[in-house]
mmCIF file of C-alpha atoms in Angstrom:
data_model
loop_
_atom_site.group_PDB
_atom_site.id
_atom_site.type_symbol
_atom_site.label_atom_id
_atom_site.label_comp_id
_atom_site.label_asym_id
_atom_site.label_seq_id
_atom_site.Cartn_x
_atom_site.Cartn_y
_atom_site.Cartn_z
ATOM 1 C CA MET J 1 30.393 -65.754 -34.792
ATOM 2 C CA SER J 2 30.171 -65.800 -38.660
ATOM 3 C CA LYS J 3 26.323 -65.717 -38.362
ATOM 4 C CA VAL J 4 26.416 -62.566 -36.324
ATOM 5 C CA PHE J 5 28.911 -60.996 -38.795
ATOM 6 C CA ASN J 6 26.712 -61.844 -41.786
ATOM 7 C CA ARG J 7 23.599 -60.451 -40.096
ATOM 8 C CA LEU J 8 25.478 -57.219 -39.311
ATOM 9 C CA THR J 9 26.805 -57.048 -42.884
ATOM 10 C CA HIS J 10 23.232 -57.539 -44.154
ATOM 11 C CA ASN J 11 21.867 -54.941 -41.899
ATOM 12 C CA LEU J 12 24.510 -52.356 -42.923
ATOM 13 C CA SER J 13 23.980 -53.215 -46.575
ATOM 14 C CA SER J 14 20.331 -52.778 -46.363
ATOM 15 C CA MET J 15 20.848 -49.474 -44.509
ATOM 16 C CA ASP J 16 23.168 -48.312 -47.222
ATOM 17 C CA LYS J 17 20.594 -48.925 -49.809
ATOM 18 C CA THR J 18 17.665 -47.034 -48.085
ATOM 19 C CA LYS J 19 17.156 -43.653 -49.575
ATOM 20 C CA VAL J 20 15.520 -41.343 -47.056
ATOM 21 C CA GLY J 21 13.705 -38.219 -47.608
ATOM 22 C CA LEU J 22 12.564 -35.778 -44.788
ATOM 23 C CA ILE J 23 9.991 -33.170 -45.090
ATOM 24 C CA GLY J 24 9.650 -30.472 -42.468
ATOM 25 C CA LEU J 25 12.942 -28.847 -41.028
ATOM 26 C CA GLY J 26 11.683 -27.232 -37.946
ATOM 27 C CA ILE J 27 13.257 -27.462 -34.535
ATOM 28 C CA MET J 28 12.725 -31.228 -34.466
ATOM 29 C CA GLY J 29 12.863 -32.206 -38.014
ATOM 30 C CA SER J 30 16.176 -30.478 -38.896
ATOM 31 C CA ALA J 31 17.934 -32.210 -35.963
ATOM 32 C CA MET J 32 16.448 -35.590 -36.972
ATOM 33 C CA ALA J 33 17.413 -35.197 -40.616
ATOM 34 C CA MET J 34 20.997 -34.425 -39.430
ATOM 35 C CA ASN J 35 21.075 -37.576 -37.458
ATOM 36 C CA ILE J 36 19.865 -39.579 -40.432
ATOM 37 C CA HIS J 37 22.592 -38.112 -42.609
ATOM 38 C CA LYS J 38 25.322 -38.847 -39.916
ATOM 39 C CA ALA J 39 24.069 -42.465 -39.677
ATOM 40 C CA GLY J 40 25.008 -42.839 -43.412
ATOM 41 C CA PHE J 41 21.670 -42.923 -45.101
ATOM 42 C CA PRO J 42 21.343 -41.166 -48.558
ATOM 43 C CA LEU J 43 19.236 -38.206 -47.713
ATOM 44 C CA ILE J 44 17.205 -35.620 -49.534
ATOM 45 C CA VAL J 45 15.242 -32.857 -47.687
ATOM 46 C CA TYR J 46 12.383 -30.494 -48.470
ATOM 47 C CA ASN J 47 11.063 -27.539 -46.420
ATOM 48 C CA ARG J 48 8.441 -24.932 -47.603
ATOM 49 C CA THR J 49 10.660 -22.218 -46.215
ATOM 50 C CA ARG J 50 13.783 -22.623 -48.412
ATOM 51 C CA SER J 51 16.134 -20.952 -46.054
ATOM 52 C CA LYS J 52 15.910 -23.730 -43.517
ATOM 53 C CA THR J 53 17.475 -26.182 -46.012
ATOM 54 C CA GLU J 54 20.674 -24.078 -46.335
ATOM 55 C CA PRO J 55 22.567 -26.001 -43.628
ATOM 56 C CA PHE J 56 21.827 -29.133 -45.524
ATOM 57 C CA ALA J 57 22.744 -27.833 -48.956
ATOM 58 C CA LYS J 58 26.159 -26.779 -47.475
ATOM 59 C CA LEU J 59 26.852 -30.330 -46.531
ATOM 60 C CA GLY J 60 26.111 -31.428 -50.146
ATOM 61 C CA ILE J 61 22.767 -32.947 -49.231
ATOM 62 C CA PRO J 62 20.254 -32.699 -52.075
ATOM 63 C CA VAL J 63 17.381 -30.200 -51.524
ATOM 64 C CA ALA J 64 14.088 -31.046 -53.304
ATOM 65 C CA ASN J 65 11.740 -28.573 -54.907
ATOM 66 C CA SER J 66 8.546 -30.416 -53.813
ATOM 67 C CA PRO J 67 7.321 -33.358 -51.569
ATOM 68 C CA ARG J 68 6.775 -35.057 -55.072
ATOM 69 C CA GLU J 69 10.392 -34.989 -55.813
ATOM 70 C CA VAL J 70 11.300 -36.256 -52.277
ATOM 71 C CA ALA J 71 9.007 -39.270 -52.914
ATOM 72 C CA GLU J 72 10.455 -39.921 -56.379
ATOM 73 C CA LYS J 73 14.067 -40.055 -55.066
ATOM 74 C CA SER J 74 13.390 -41.979 -51.775
ATOM 75 C CA ASP J 75 12.529 -45.342 -50.451
ATOM 76 C CA VAL J 76 11.265 -43.875 -47.169
ATOM 77 C CA VAL J 77 9.678 -40.388 -46.767
ATOM 78 C CA ILE J 78 9.462 -38.923 -43.392
ATOM 79 C CA GLU J 79 7.250 -35.854 -42.715
ATOM 80 C CA MET J 80 7.667 -33.878 -39.618
ATOM 81 C CA VAL J 81 5.146 -30.940 -39.936
ATOM 82 C CA THR J 82 2.903 -29.122 -37.628
ATOM 83 C CA ASP J 83 -0.542 -30.523 -37.878
ATOM 84 C CA ALA J 84 -2.872 -32.954 -39.804
ATOM 85 C CA PRO J 85 -3.768 -30.462 -42.451
ATOM 86 C CA ASP J 86 -0.117 -29.848 -43.198
ATOM 87 C CA VAL J 87 0.384 -33.634 -43.408
ATOM 88 C CA GLU J 88 -2.611 -33.933 -45.847
ATOM 89 C CA GLU J 89 -1.092 -31.030 -48.012
ATOM 90 C CA VAL J 90 2.341 -32.740 -48.093
ATOM 91 C CA LEU J 91 0.905 -36.172 -48.983
ATOM 92 C CA PHE J 92 -1.983 -35.387 -51.313
ATOM 93 C CA GLY J 93 -1.494 -31.725 -52.491
ATOM 94 C CA LYS J 94 -0.659 -30.588 -56.105
ATOM 95 C CA ASP J 95 2.961 -31.627 -55.823
ATOM 96 C CA GLY J 96 2.450 -34.038 -52.915
ATOM 97 C CA VAL J 97 4.108 -37.281 -52.093
ATOM 98 C CA VAL J 98 1.493 -39.462 -53.853
ATOM 99 C CA ASN J 99 2.429 -37.888 -57.195
ATOM 100 C CA GLY J 100 5.913 -39.453 -56.743
ATOM 101 C CA ALA J 101 4.687 -42.814 -55.656
ATOM 102 C CA HIS J 102 6.575 -45.958 -56.686
ATOM 103 C CA PRO J 103 6.504 -49.613 -55.792
ATOM 104 C CA GLY J 104 7.853 -50.105 -52.122
ATOM 105 C CA LEU J 105 7.539 -46.496 -50.921
ATOM 106 C CA VAL J 106 7.034 -46.071 -47.225
ATOM 107 C CA VAL J 107 5.595 -42.908 -45.679
ATOM 108 C CA ILE J 108 6.190 -42.291 -41.951
ATOM 109 C CA ASP J 109 4.335 -39.548 -40.256
ATOM 110 C CA MET J 110 6.369 -38.431 -37.268
ATOM 111 C CA SER J 111 4.286 -35.335 -36.548
ATOM 112 C CA THR J 112 1.735 -35.413 -33.810
ATOM 113 C CA ASN J 113 -2.053 -35.498 -34.729
ATOM 114 C CA SER J 114 -4.676 -38.184 -33.874
ATOM 115 C CA PRO J 115 -5.347 -42.024 -34.281
ATOM 116 C CA ASP J 116 -8.212 -41.115 -36.673
ATOM 117 C CA TYR J 117 -6.056 -39.085 -38.785
ATOM 118 C CA ALA J 118 -3.386 -41.867 -38.913
ATOM 119 C CA LYS J 119 -5.925 -44.351 -40.060
ATOM 120 C CA TYR J 120 -7.214 -41.938 -42.700
ATOM 121 C CA PHE J 121 -3.760 -41.287 -44.057
ATOM 122 C CA ALA J 122 -2.953 -44.949 -44.121
ATOM 123 C CA GLY J 123 -6.274 -45.869 -46.014
ATOM 124 C CA LYS J 124 -5.751 -43.015 -48.586
ATOM 125 C CA LEU J 125 -2.098 -43.862 -49.192
ATOM 126 C CA ALA J 126 -2.811 -47.466 -49.653
ATOM 127 C CA GLU J 127 -4.927 -46.492 -52.696
ATOM 128 C CA TYR J 128 -1.580 -45.490 -54.182
ATOM 129 C CA GLY J 129 0.296 -48.678 -53.160
ATOM 130 C CA ILE J 130 2.217 -46.744 -50.355
ATOM 131 C CA GLU J 131 2.866 -48.173 -46.991
ATOM 132 C CA PHE J 132 2.270 -46.014 -43.868
ATOM 133 C CA LEU J 133 3.488 -45.780 -40.317
ATOM 134 C CA ASP J 134 2.537 -43.288 -37.689
ATOM 135 C CA ALA J 135 5.591 -42.582 -35.568
ATOM 136 C CA PRO J 136 5.403 -39.491 -33.355
ATOM 137 C CA VAL J 137 8.256 -38.847 -31.061
ATOM 138 C CA THR J 138 8.914 -37.525 -27.520
ATOM 139 C CA GLY J 139 12.118 -36.122 -26.000
ATOM 140 C CA GLY J 140 11.997 -32.499 -27.042
ATOM 141 C CA ASP J 141 14.601 -30.525 -28.985
ATOM 142 C CA VAL J 142 17.485 -32.004 -26.884
ATOM 143 C CA GLY J 143 16.446 -35.578 -27.734
ATOM 144 C CA ALA J 144 16.198 -34.650 -31.389
ATOM 145 C CA ARG J 145 19.705 -33.189 -31.436
ATOM 146 C CA GLN J 146 21.292 -36.145 -29.443
ATOM 147 C CA GLY J 147 19.450 -38.779 -31.364
ATOM 148 C CA THR J 148 17.855 -40.083 -28.075
ATOM 149 C CA LEU J 149 14.086 -39.639 -28.936
ATOM 150 C CA THR J 150 11.508 -42.082 -27.949
ATOM 151 C CA ILE J 151 9.593 -43.117 -31.013
ATOM 152 C CA MET J 152 6.101 -44.811 -30.949
ATOM 153 C CA VAL J 153 5.266 -46.561 -34.121
ATOM 154 C CA GLY J 154 1.926 -47.830 -35.448
ATOM 155 C CA GLY J 155 1.408 -49.866 -38.619
ATOM 156 C CA LYS J 156 2.331 -53.187 -40.131
ATOM 157 C CA ARG J 157 4.961 -55.108 -38.245
ATOM 158 C CA GLU J 158 6.876 -56.027 -41.315
ATOM 159 C CA VAL J 159 7.009 -52.556 -42.498
ATOM 160 C CA PHE J 160 8.225 -51.330 -39.177
ATOM 161 C CA GLU J 161 10.967 -54.023 -39.097
ATOM 162 C CA ARG J 162 12.100 -53.041 -42.662
ATOM 163 C CA VAL J 163 12.725 -49.338 -41.752
ATOM 164 C CA LYS J 164 13.728 -49.873 -38.106
ATOM 165 C CA PRO J 165 17.411 -48.873 -38.827
ATOM 166 C CA VAL J 166 16.098 -45.400 -39.853
ATOM 167 C CA PHE J 167 14.248 -45.002 -36.567
ATOM 168 C CA GLU J 168 17.438 -46.034 -34.727
ATOM 169 C CA ALA J 169 19.335 -43.182 -36.248
ATOM 170 C CA MET J 170 17.021 -40.679 -34.628
ATOM 171 C CA GLY J 171 15.996 -42.382 -31.278
ATOM 172 C CA ARG J 172 17.116 -44.502 -28.420
ATOM 173 C CA THR J 173 13.870 -46.124 -27.477
ATOM 174 C CA ILE J 174 11.824 -47.518 -30.429
ATOM 175 C CA ILE J 175 8.441 -48.925 -29.458
ATOM 176 C CA TYR J 176 6.382 -50.860 -31.879
ATOM 177 C CA ALA J 177 2.766 -49.928 -30.759
ATOM 178 C CA GLY J 178 0.680 -52.248 -32.929
ATOM 179 C CA ASP J 179 -1.932 -51.206 -35.577
ATOM 180 C CA VAL J 180 -1.997 -47.809 -37.387
ATOM 181 C CA GLY J 181 -3.037 -45.166 -34.990
ATOM 182 C CA ASN J 182 -1.573 -46.728 -31.802
ATOM 183 C CA GLY J 183 1.577 -44.628 -32.215
ATOM 184 C CA GLN J 184 -0.463 -41.416 -32.150
ATOM 185 C CA MET J 185 -2.497 -42.803 -29.225
ATOM 186 C CA LEU J 186 0.724 -43.313 -27.187
ATOM 187 C CA LYS J 187 1.930 -39.849 -28.073
ATOM 188 C CA LEU J 188 -1.253 -38.315 -26.976
ATOM 189 C CA LEU J 189 -1.203 -40.089 -23.697
ATOM 190 C CA ASN J 190 2.437 -38.785 -23.244
ATOM 191 C CA GLN J 191 1.263 -35.217 -23.927
ATOM 192 C CA ILE J 192 -1.359 -35.508 -21.213
ATOM 193 C CA VAL J 193 1.313 -36.125 -18.654
ATOM 194 C CA VAL J 194 3.682 -33.481 -20.248
ATOM 195 C CA GLY J 195 1.056 -30.775 -20.104
ATOM 196 C CA ILE J 196 -0.288 -31.458 -16.618
ATOM 197 C CA ASP J 197 3.343 -31.723 -15.308
ATOM 198 C CA MET J 198 4.039 -28.374 -16.690
ATOM 199 C CA LEU J 199 0.887 -26.920 -15.080
ATOM 200 C CA ALA J 200 2.084 -28.461 -11.691
ATOM 201 C CA VAL J 201 5.564 -26.862 -11.935
ATOM 202 C CA ALA J 202 4.133 -23.565 -12.907
ATOM 203 C CA GLU J 203 1.643 -23.620 -10.002
ATOM 204 C CA ALA J 204 4.402 -24.510 -7.535
ATOM 205 C CA MET J 205 6.686 -21.773 -8.794
ATOM 206 C CA ALA J 206 4.002 -19.068 -8.541
ATOM 207 C CA LEU J 207 3.099 -20.108 -4.960
ATOM 208 C CA ALA J 208 6.739 -20.282 -4.114
ATOM 209 C CA ARG J 209 7.327 -16.697 -5.357
ATOM 210 C CA LYS J 210 4.396 -15.337 -3.470
ATOM 211 C CA ALA J 211 5.473 -17.124 -0.275
ATOM 212 C CA GLY J 212 8.950 -15.874 -0.483
ATOM 213 C CA ILE J 213 10.513 -19.378 -1.059
ATOM 214 C CA ASP J 214 14.136 -19.423 -2.642
ATOM 215 C CA MET J 215 13.542 -20.844 -6.134
ATOM 216 C CA GLU J 216 16.875 -22.641 -6.010
ATOM 217 C CA LYS J 217 15.819 -24.427 -3.037
ATOM 218 C CA LEU J 218 12.489 -25.333 -4.569
ATOM 219 C CA PHE J 219 14.367 -26.707 -7.552
ATOM 220 C CA THR J 220 16.576 -28.853 -5.318
ATOM 221 C CA VAL J 221 13.519 -30.327 -3.540
ATOM 222 C CA LEU J 222 11.615 -31.050 -6.908
ATOM 223 C CA SER J 223 14.596 -32.456 -8.702
ATOM 224 C CA THR J 224 15.774 -34.822 -5.961
ATOM 225 C CA GLY J 225 12.463 -36.019 -4.610
ATOM 226 C CA ALA J 226 9.258 -37.689 -5.706
ATOM 227 C CA ALA J 227 8.311 -34.726 -7.870
ATOM 228 C CA ASN J 228 11.278 -35.104 -10.201
ATOM 229 C CA SER J 229 10.546 -35.271 -13.931
ATOM 230 C CA PHE J 230 11.854 -34.115 -17.256
ATOM 231 C CA THR J 231 9.886 -30.930 -16.991
ATOM 232 C CA VAL J 232 11.518 -30.170 -13.577
ATOM 233 C CA GLN J 233 15.016 -31.170 -14.760
ATOM 234 C CA TYR J 234 15.021 -29.558 -18.247
ATOM 235 C CA TYR J 235 12.361 -26.751 -18.131
ATOM 236 C CA MET J 236 12.313 -25.497 -14.569
ATOM 237 C CA PRO J 237 15.905 -23.999 -14.831
ATOM 238 C CA LYS J 238 14.759 -22.099 -18.017
ATOM 239 C CA MET J 239 11.704 -20.892 -16.172
ATOM 240 C CA MET J 240 13.799 -19.691 -13.228
ATOM 241 C CA ARG J 241 15.905 -17.777 -15.741
ATOM 242 C CA GLY J 242 12.898 -16.223 -17.559
ATOM 243 C CA ASP J 243 13.954 -18.187 -20.738
ATOM 244 C CA PHE J 244 10.711 -18.937 -22.646
ATOM 245 C CA GLU J 245 12.177 -19.615 -26.067
ATOM 246 C CA PRO J 246 10.839 -22.784 -27.569
ATOM 247 C CA GLY J 247 12.228 -26.305 -27.513
ATOM 248 C CA PHE J 248 8.553 -27.373 -27.944
ATOM 249 C CA ARG J 249 5.986 -24.563 -28.834
ATOM 250 C CA ALA J 250 3.144 -23.813 -26.581
ATOM 251 C CA ALA J 251 0.769 -23.782 -29.701
ATOM 252 C CA HIS J 252 1.897 -27.338 -30.514
ATOM 253 C CA LEU J 253 1.119 -28.606 -27.091
ATOM 254 C CA ARG J 254 -2.271 -26.962 -27.201
ATOM 255 C CA LYS J 255 -2.949 -28.784 -30.548
ATOM 256 C CA ASP J 256 -1.898 -32.135 -29.081
ATOM 257 C CA LEU J 257 -4.172 -31.608 -25.930
ATOM 258 C CA LYS J 258 -7.035 -30.749 -28.183
ATOM 259 C CA TYR J 259 -6.498 -34.071 -30.062
ATOM 260 C CA ALA J 260 -6.402 -35.854 -26.641
ATOM 261 C CA ILE J 261 -9.632 -34.297 -25.602
ATOM 262 C CA GLU J 262 -11.353 -35.135 -28.889
ATOM 263 C CA THR J 263 -10.209 -38.843 -28.660
ATOM 264 C CA ALA J 264 -11.394 -39.066 -25.066
ATOM 265 C CA ASN J 265 -14.729 -37.665 -25.904
ATOM 266 C CA LYS J 266 -15.243 -40.300 -28.528
ATOM 267 C CA LEU J 267 -14.452 -42.933 -26.026
ATOM 268 C CA ASN J 268 -16.481 -41.412 -23.253
ATOM 269 C CA VAL J 269 -13.426 -40.942 -20.944
ATOM 270 C CA SER J 270 -13.478 -37.983 -18.599
ATOM 271 C CA LEU J 271 -10.146 -36.057 -18.484
ATOM 272 C CA PRO J 272 -10.726 -32.984 -16.323
ATOM 273 C CA GLY J 273 -7.042 -32.389 -15.712
ATOM 274 C CA THR J 274 -6.344 -32.385 -19.399
ATOM 275 C CA ALA J 275 -9.336 -30.145 -20.070
ATOM 276 C CA LEU J 276 -8.044 -27.569 -17.604
ATOM 277 C CA THR J 277 -4.605 -27.677 -19.023
ATOM 278 C CA LEU J 278 -5.904 -27.202 -22.570
ATOM 279 C CA GLN J 279 -7.847 -24.134 -21.372
ATOM 280 C CA LEU J 280 -4.736 -22.633 -19.832
ATOM 281 C CA TYR J 281 -2.725 -23.245 -23.171
ATOM 282 C CA ASN J 282 -5.771 -21.689 -25.054
ATOM 283 C CA ALA J 283 -5.284 -18.564 -22.914
ATOM 284 C CA LEU J 284 -1.559 -18.574 -23.583
ATOM 285 C CA VAL J 285 -2.074 -18.826 -27.264
ATOM 286 C CA ALA J 286 -4.754 -16.022 -27.054
ATOM 287 C CA LYS J 287 -2.145 -13.731 -25.385
ATOM 288 C CA GLY J 288 0.117 -14.082 -28.407
ATOM 289 C CA LEU J 289 2.504 -16.403 -26.669
ATOM 290 C CA GLY J 290 1.855 -19.596 -28.777
ATOM 291 C CA GLU J 291 5.268 -19.438 -30.497
ATOM 292 C CA LYS J 292 7.092 -19.477 -26.946
ATOM 293 C CA GLY J 293 8.000 -22.602 -25.350
ATOM 294 C CA THR J 294 5.575 -24.644 -23.355
ATOM 295 C CA GLN J 295 7.260 -23.361 -20.112
ATOM 296 C CA ALA J 296 5.820 -19.926 -20.932
ATOM 297 C CA LEU J 297 2.769 -21.147 -18.974
ATOM 298 C CA LEU J 298 4.597 -19.672 -16.094
ATOM 299 C CA LYS J 299 3.990 -16.178 -17.424
ATOM 300 C CA LEU J 300 0.209 -16.878 -17.232
ATOM 301 C CA TYR J 301 0.482 -18.093 -13.725
ATOM 302 C CA TYR J 302 2.582 -15.126 -12.755
ATOM 303 C CA GLU J 303 0.053 -12.707 -14.314
ATOM 304 C CA LEU J 304 -2.843 -14.421 -12.413
ATOM 305 C CA ALA J 305 -0.863 -13.966 -9.123
ATOM 306 C CA ASN J 306 0.091 -10.442 -9.995
ATOM 307 C CA ILE J 307 3.869 -11.191 -10.195
ATOM 308 C CA SER J 308 5.838 -9.120 -12.546
ATOM 309 C CA ASP J 309 8.301 -10.617 -15.196
ATOM 310 C CA GLY J 310 11.125 -8.972 -13.211
ATOM 311 C CA GLN J 311 10.382 -11.278 -10.216
ATOM 312 C CA VAL J 312 10.787 -14.436 -12.306
#
C-alpha cells in the first residue's frame, strides 16, 4: 500500500512541476488547453489571433507574446495548429519555439500532417537539443471538451512516458504508436475511415430523401444496426437539422485526406475510396464551404440530386 501511495505521490509531484505551453487555440486547442489547466498543470498559452486568448487571461492564465516565450517558460510545448507550414512557422520562425530552447524541452505536435513531416520536425528540433513527439488526436470537438480524446503518439518511449500525464489530462485513450511518424500514420488511417463514413451517410441520406423515406426512421436503423458509427451518432442528427457549423472543418479533413493519398502513393497502395472522398471534399472547398463542418458534404450530395436546402 505504501509503495502505491509513494508512486502516486511521485506522479503528482512530477505533474505539478511540469510547466505546459499550448500554441493554437482553435476549436480543439482551446478545449485541450482548458483541460490541461483543470488538471493542475502550470499553463501558458499563445495564439496568433489575440482575442482567442481572452478566456484564459480571465482565469489568470499567462498569455505569451510569441512561441519563443512559450518555450522559454515551459517544459512541454504543445502546438495544435492547422497544417505543416503552420507547425514549421511556430517552431522555426523568427520568434519560434527553437529560439526559446532550453535543456529538457519537449515539443508535441498534436496537429495532423504526415509521417514525413513528423520525421522532418523531429530531426530539425534535435539539432537544438529538443525532444519531439507527434501526437495527433481523434474524437472531435466533443472529445476535446470532455477530455476523452484518443491520442496517437510517435517518438521515443522514454519521452512519451515522461509526458504521459499531460496526455491523460486531454484524452481517455493514449496509444504509444512507436517511432516518430507512427502517430501521424495512425491518424491518417483514422481519417480515411472518417471521410468514407461521412460519404456513406451523405449518400444514404440523399437517396432516402429522393425515395421519400422518413429521416428519423433512417437514423433509427443506422444508429442501432450494423451501420452504426460516430458519424451516424454525432453528425447525422446535425445533418438532419441542417446544422453545418464546424466541429471539425471540411477544409481540414480535405487536408488530411490529401496527406493520406500522398503517403499511399509513396507506398504504392491504391486507395480508390479515399481518392473519391478527397475529390468530393475538393469540390466542397471550391464551393466556399471549407470552413463549414465535414457534415456539409450533404449539401453537395443534395445539390447533385437536385434537392433544395429546405428539404434537409
